[in-house]
PDB file of C-alpha atoms in Angstrom:
ATOM      1  CA  ILE F   1      -0.017   0.022  -0.001  1.00 55.00           C
ATOM      2  CA  GLY F   2       1.363   3.400  -0.953  1.00 60.00           C
ATOM      3  CA  VAL F   3       1.765   6.350   1.428  1.00 55.00           C
ATOM      4  CA  GLY F   4      -1.198   8.151  -0.151  1.00 60.00           C
ATOM      5  CA  LYS F   5      -3.501   5.165   0.444  1.00 61.00           C
ATOM      6  CA  GLN F   6      -2.256   4.771   4.012  1.00 56.00           C
ATOM      7  CA  ILE F   7      -3.082   8.410   4.779  1.00 58.00           C
ATOM      8  CA  ILE F   8      -6.574   7.965   3.272  1.00 64.00           C
ATOM      9  CA  LEU F   9      -7.091   4.747   5.302  1.00 63.00           C
ATOM     10  CA  VAL F  10      -5.946   6.422   8.502  1.00 61.00           C
ATOM     11  CA  THR F  11      -8.219   9.405   8.053  1.00 76.00           C
ATOM     12  CA  THR F  12     -11.083   7.148   6.999  1.00 83.00           C
ATOM     13  CA  SER F  13     -10.593   4.936  10.029  1.00 81.00           C
ATOM     14  CA  GLN F  14     -10.362   8.025  12.267  1.00 82.00           C
ATOM     15  CA  LYS F  15     -13.634   9.291  10.795  1.00 85.00           C
ATOM     16  CA  LEU F  16     -15.310   5.922  11.272  1.00 83.00           C
ATOM     17  CA  THR F  17     -14.051   5.719  14.825  1.00 82.00           C
ATOM     18  CA  SER F  18     -15.280   9.241  15.525  1.00 83.00           C
ATOM     19  CA  ILE F  19     -18.685   8.468  14.055  1.00 79.00           C
ATOM     20  CA  ALA F  20     -19.013   5.150  15.898  1.00 79.00           C
ATOM     21  CA  PHE F  21     -17.879   6.300  19.357  1.00 78.00           C
ATOM     22  CA  ASN F  22     -19.006   9.929  19.333  1.00 77.00           C
ATOM     23  CA  ASP F  23     -21.948  10.359  16.984  1.00 77.00           C
ATOM     24  CA  MET F  24     -23.684   6.968  16.986  1.00 78.00           C
ATOM     25  CA  ASN F  25     -22.781   5.814  20.511  1.00 74.00           C
ATOM     26  CA  PRO F  26     -26.056   5.133  22.397  1.00 72.00           C
ATOM     27  CA  PHE F  27     -24.202   5.338  25.673  1.00 75.00           C
ATOM     28  CA  PRO F  28     -22.179   8.590  25.746  1.00 77.00           C
ATOM     29  CA  SER F  29     -19.495   8.609  28.408  1.00 80.00           C
ATOM     30  CA  ARG F  30     -21.156  11.557  30.247  1.00 84.00           C
ATOM     31  CA  LEU F  31     -24.381   9.602  30.615  1.00 86.00           C
ATOM     32  CA  LEU F  32     -22.539   6.467  31.821  1.00 87.00           C
ATOM     33  CA  ARG F  33     -20.481   8.534  34.310  1.00 91.00           C
ATOM     34  CA  ASN F  34     -23.663  10.141  35.712  1.00 94.00           C
ATOM     35  CA  ARG F  35     -25.365   6.771  36.010  1.00 95.00           C
ATOM     36  CA  ARG F  36     -22.362   5.306  37.746  1.00 95.00           C
ATOM     37  CA  VAL F  37     -22.335   8.222  40.276  1.00 98.00           C
ATOM     38  CA  LEU F  38     -26.054   7.859  40.889  1.00 98.00           C
ATOM     39  CA  HIS F  39     -25.786   4.058  41.356  1.00 98.00           C
ATOM     40  CA  LEU F  40     -22.834   4.472  43.656  1.00 98.00           C
ATOM     41  CA  GLU F  41     -24.741   6.961  45.807  1.00 98.00           C
ATOM     42  CA  ARG F  42     -27.675   4.585  46.054  1.00 98.00           C
ATOM     43  CA  LEU F  43     -25.438   1.695  47.046  1.00 98.00           C
ATOM     44  CA  GLN F  44     -23.655   3.755  49.651  1.00 98.00           C
ATOM     45  CA  ALA F  45     -26.960   4.884  51.153  1.00 98.00           C
ATOM     46  CA  GLU F  46     -28.197   1.321  51.244  1.00 98.00           C
ATOM     47  CA  LEU F  47     -24.930   0.180  52.859  1.00 98.00           C
ATOM     48  CA  ARG F  48     -25.220   2.910  55.538  1.00 98.00           C
ATOM     49  CA  GLU F  49     -28.790   1.775  56.258  1.00 98.00           C
ATOM     50  CA  LEU F  50     -27.678  -1.876  56.547  1.00 98.00           C
ATOM     51  CA  GLU F  51     -24.854  -0.949  58.849  1.00 98.00           C
ATOM     52  CA  GLU F  52     -27.280   0.945  61.092  1.00 98.00           C
ATOM     53  CA  GLN F  53     -29.611  -2.029  61.171  1.00 98.00           C
ATOM     54  CA  HIS F  54     -26.669  -4.284  62.039  1.00 97.00           C
ATOM     55  CA  LYS F  55     -25.664  -1.994  64.920  1.00 96.00           C
ATOM     56  CA  GLU F  56     -29.249  -1.993  66.212  1.00 96.00           C
ATOM     57  CA  PHE F  57     -29.417  -5.769  65.934  1.00 95.00           C
ATOM     58  CA  ILE F  58     -26.161  -6.240  67.883  1.00 94.00           C
ATOM     59  CA  THR F  59     -27.324  -3.843  70.590  1.00 93.00           C
ATOM     60  CA  GLU F  60     -30.725  -5.570  70.914  1.00 92.00           C
ATOM     61  CA  SER F  61     -28.944  -8.968  70.962  1.00 90.00           C
ATOM     62  CA  ILE F  62     -26.727  -7.863  73.869  1.00 87.00           C
ATOM     63  CA  VAL F  63     -29.685  -6.454  75.783  1.00 87.00           C
ATOM     64  CA  ARG F  64     -31.652  -9.631  75.211  1.00 86.00           C
ATOM     65  CA  LYS F  65     -28.810 -11.808  76.396  1.00 83.00           C
ATOM     66  CA  ASP F  66     -28.390  -9.692  79.556  1.00 79.00           C
ATOM     67  CA  LYS F  67     -32.089 -10.019  80.337  1.00 79.00           C
ATOM     68  CA  GLU F  68     -31.923 -13.790  79.799  1.00 77.00           C
ATOM     69  CA  LEU F  69     -29.009 -13.952  82.201  1.00 72.00           C
ATOM     70  CA  ASP F  70     -30.873 -11.879  84.781  1.00 73.00           C
ATOM     71  CA  VAL F  71     -33.876 -14.185  84.516  1.00 72.00           C
ATOM     72  CA  MET F  72     -31.689 -17.267  84.940  1.00 70.00           C
ATOM     73  CA  VAL F  73     -29.930 -15.818  87.970  1.00 67.00           C
ATOM     74  CA  SER F  74     -33.307 -14.865  89.482  1.00 66.00           C
ATOM     75  CA  GLU F  75     -34.592 -18.424  88.991  1.00 64.00           C
ATOM     76  CA  ASP F  76     -31.477 -19.780  90.677  1.00 61.00           C
ATOM     77  CA  ASP F  77     -31.983 -17.437  93.625  1.00 61.00           C
ATOM     78  CA  GLU F  78     -35.515 -18.733  94.103  1.00 60.00           C
ATOM     79  CA  ASP F  79     -34.207 -22.285  94.343  1.00 55.00           C
ATOM     80  CA  LEU F  80     -32.034 -21.319  97.320  1.00 53.00           C
TER      81      LEU F  80
END
C-alpha cells in the first residue's frame, strides 16, 4: 500500500471511529459517568442503612442476652 492510500485509510478509520464512538454511541460517556455516580450513591446509602440495622441488631442482641442472664440468675436465687 502506498503512502497516499495509508493516509486515506488512516483518516477514513479516524472518521469511522469518531462516528462510531461519538456520533452513534447510544451510551455517551457523560451519561454512563452520571449513572455510575447515581448508582454508587444509592449503594452507599443502602450500605449505611444496613450498617445501622446491624448495629441495632447487635445492641438488641446484647440487651436480650443480659435479660436472659438476669432471669436465669433470678430463678437460681428462688431455688435457694
